[in-house]
């Protein structure tokens, strides 16, 4: 895994050009897994290496009534296809790509993610699907064993900016 992280870091450092940009966002999502509801909050930093490639890193916390609170870092290489007006205040974006979750509560995982986001001003509304493959066994607050893989469908409302 260390080799993969080093390779991705080197790739992004060599590919930085004038068209690269950064953005940040605060997003929230809600869902259900193993019949237990959860809420996730993310603070994300996006590095658009190219217009079509976003290296997204977000710190997150996931909490719910019957689940253990989980926190950590999601990092992903998301391939984008977007239609925005010149000032980036109105548009739509499609994204998909692989990632890794470094988290507490034995919740480290590899994941694939895909979705769509609509932009209006600084507000982004979107949704998608994320499939996790966990590396370790996990349990909830009631010591029920959770699946080693899971699919989460999410709806996201986010806001942020760029620099």
Coordinates of C-alpha atoms in Angstrom, one line a residue:
X1 CA 0.0 0.0 0.0
X2 CA 2.9 2.4 0.7
X3 CA 4.2 1.9 -2.8
X4 CA 0.7 2.7 -4.2
X5 CA 0.5 5.9 -2.2
X6 CA 4.1 6.9 -3.2
X7 CA 3.3 6.2 -6.9
X8 CA 0.1 8.3 -6.8
X9 CA 1.9 11.2 -5.0
X10 CA 4.7 11.2 -7.6
X11 CA 2.2 11.1 -10.5
X12 CA 0.3 14.1 -9.2
X13 CA 3.4 16.1 -8.4
X14 CA 4.8 15.6 -12.0
X15 CA 1.5 16.4 -13.7
X16 CA 0.8 19.7 -12.0
X17 CA 0.4 22.4 -14.7
X18 CA -1.3 25.7 -15.1
X19 CA -4.8 24.2 -15.4
X20 CA -4.6 22.6 -12.0
X21 CA -6.7 24.1 -9.2
X22 CA -7.8 23.4 -5.7
X23 CA -11.3 23.5 -4.1
X24 CA -12.7 22.7 -0.7
X25 CA -16.1 21.6 0.5
X26 CA -18.1 20.7 3.5
X27 CA -20.6 17.9 2.7
X28 CA -23.0 15.7 4.5
X29 CA -24.6 12.4 3.6
X30 CA -27.0 9.9 5.1
X31 CA -27.7 6.3 4.5
X32 CA -28.4 2.8 5.8
X33 CA -26.2 -0.2 6.1
X34 CA -27.1 -3.6 7.6
X35 CA -30.5 -2.0 8.5
X36 CA -28.8 0.7 10.6
X37 CA -29.0 4.4 9.7
X38 CA -25.9 6.5 9.7
X39 CA -24.9 10.1 8.9
X40 CA -21.5 11.1 7.5
X41 CA -19.9 14.5 7.4
X42 CA -16.9 15.3 5.2
X43 CA -14.5 18.2 5.0
X44 CA -12.8 17.8 1.6
X45 CA -9.9 19.2 -0.3
X46 CA -9.9 18.5 -4.0
X47 CA -6.8 18.9 -6.2
X48 CA -7.8 19.0 -9.9
X49 CA -4.6 17.8 -11.5
X50 CA -6.3 18.0 -14.9
X51 CA -9.9 19.1 -15.7
X52 CA -10.8 15.4 -15.8
X53 CA -8.8 14.2 -12.8
X54 CA -9.6 15.1 -9.1
X55 CA -7.4 13.8 -6.3
X56 CA -9.9 14.1 -3.4
X57 CA -9.0 13.9 0.2
X58 CA -11.6 14.3 2.9
X59 CA -11.6 13.9 6.7
X60 CA -14.9 12.4 7.8
X61 CA -16.9 11.1 10.7
X62 CA -19.7 8.6 10.5
X63 CA -22.2 8.2 13.3
X64 CA -25.6 6.7 14.1
X65 CA -27.7 5.3 16.8
X66 CA -26.7 1.6 16.6
X67 CA -23.3 1.9 14.9
X68 CA -19.9 2.7 16.3
X69 CA -18.7 6.2 15.5
X70 CA -16.0 6.0 12.8
X71 CA -13.6 8.8 11.8
X72 CA -10.7 9.0 9.3
X73 CA -9.6 10.0 5.9
X74 CA -10.9 9.1 2.5
X75 CA -8.5 9.5 -0.5
X76 CA -9.6 8.9 -4.1
X77 CA -8.7 9.5 -7.7
X78 CA -11.9 10.6 -9.3
X79 CA -12.3 10.9 -13.0
X80 CA -14.6 13.8 -13.9
X81 CA -16.6 14.9 -16.8
X82 CA -18.3 18.3 -16.3
X83 CA -20.4 20.9 -18.0
X84 CA -20.2 24.3 -16.3
X85 CA -20.6 27.9 -17.4
X86 CA -17.6 30.1 -17.6
X87 CA -17.9 31.4 -14.0
X88 CA -18.6 27.8 -12.7
X89 CA -21.8 28.9 -11.1
X90 CA -24.1 26.6 -13.0
X91 CA -23.4 23.1 -14.2
X92 CA -23.4 19.3 -13.8
X93 CA -20.5 17.0 -13.1
X94 CA -20.2 13.2 -13.4
X95 CA -17.4 11.4 -11.4
X96 CA -16.1 7.9 -10.8
X97 CA -13.0 6.3 -9.4
X98 CA -11.2 4.2 -6.8
X99 CA -10.1 5.2 -3.3
X100 CA -8.9 4.1 0.1
X101 CA -10.4 4.7 3.5
X102 CA -8.1 5.0 6.5
X103 CA -10.4 4.8 9.5
X104 CA -11.0 3.9 13.1
X105 CA -13.1 0.9 14.4
X106 CA -11.5 -1.6 12.0
X107 CA -13.1 0.3 9.1
X108 CA -10.1 0.6 6.7
X109 CA -11.3 -0.2 3.2
X110 CA -10.8 0.0 -0.5
X111 CA -13.7 1.6 -2.4
X112 CA -15.1 2.5 -5.7
X113 CA -17.3 5.6 -6.1
X114 CA -19.5 7.1 -8.8
X115 CA -22.1 9.8 -9.0
X116 CA -23.5 13.1 -10.3
X117 CA -23.4 16.6 -8.9
X118 CA -25.4 19.6 -9.9
X119 CA -23.9 23.0 -9.2
X120 CA -25.8 26.2 -8.6
X121 CA -23.7 29.1 -7.3
X122 CA -21.5 27.7 -4.5
X123 CA -24.1 25.0 -3.7
X124 CA -23.6 21.5 -4.9
X125 CA -26.4 18.8 -4.8
X126 CA -25.6 15.3 -5.9
X127 CA -25.9 11.6 -5.3
X128 CA -24.2 8.4 -6.2
X129 CA -23.1 5.0 -5.1
X130 CA -20.0 3.9 -3.1
X131 CA -18.9 0.2 -2.7
X132 CA -16.5 -0.6 0.2
X133 CA -14.4 -3.7 0.6
X134 CA -13.3 -3.8 4.3
X135 CA -9.9 -5.2 5.2
X136 CA -10.9 -6.4 8.8
X137 CA -13.9 -7.8 10.6
X138 CA -16.2 -5.1 12.1
X139 CA -19.0 -5.0 14.6
X140 CA -21.7 -2.5 15.6
X141 CA -22.5 -1.3 19.1
X142 CA -24.5 -4.5 19.8
X143 CA -21.6 -6.7 18.7
X144 CA -23.4 -7.8 15.6
X145 CA -21.0 -8.7 12.8
X146 CA -21.1 -6.3 9.8
X147 CA -20.5 -7.4 6.2
X148 CA -17.0 -7.3 4.8
X149 CA -18.3 -5.4 1.8
X150 CA -21.1 -3.0 1.5
X151 CA -22.7 -0.7 -1.0
X152 CA -23.8 2.8 0.2
X153 CA -26.1 5.0 -1.9
X154 CA -25.7 8.6 -0.9
X155 CA -27.3 12.0 -1.4
X156 CA -24.9 14.9 -0.8
X157 CA -25.5 18.6 -0.2
X158 CA -22.3 20.5 -0.1
X159 CA -20.9 24.0 -0.4
X160 CA -17.4 25.3 -0.7
X161 CA -15.0 27.4 -2.8
X162 CA -11.8 27.2 -4.8
X163 CA -8.4 28.8 -4.8

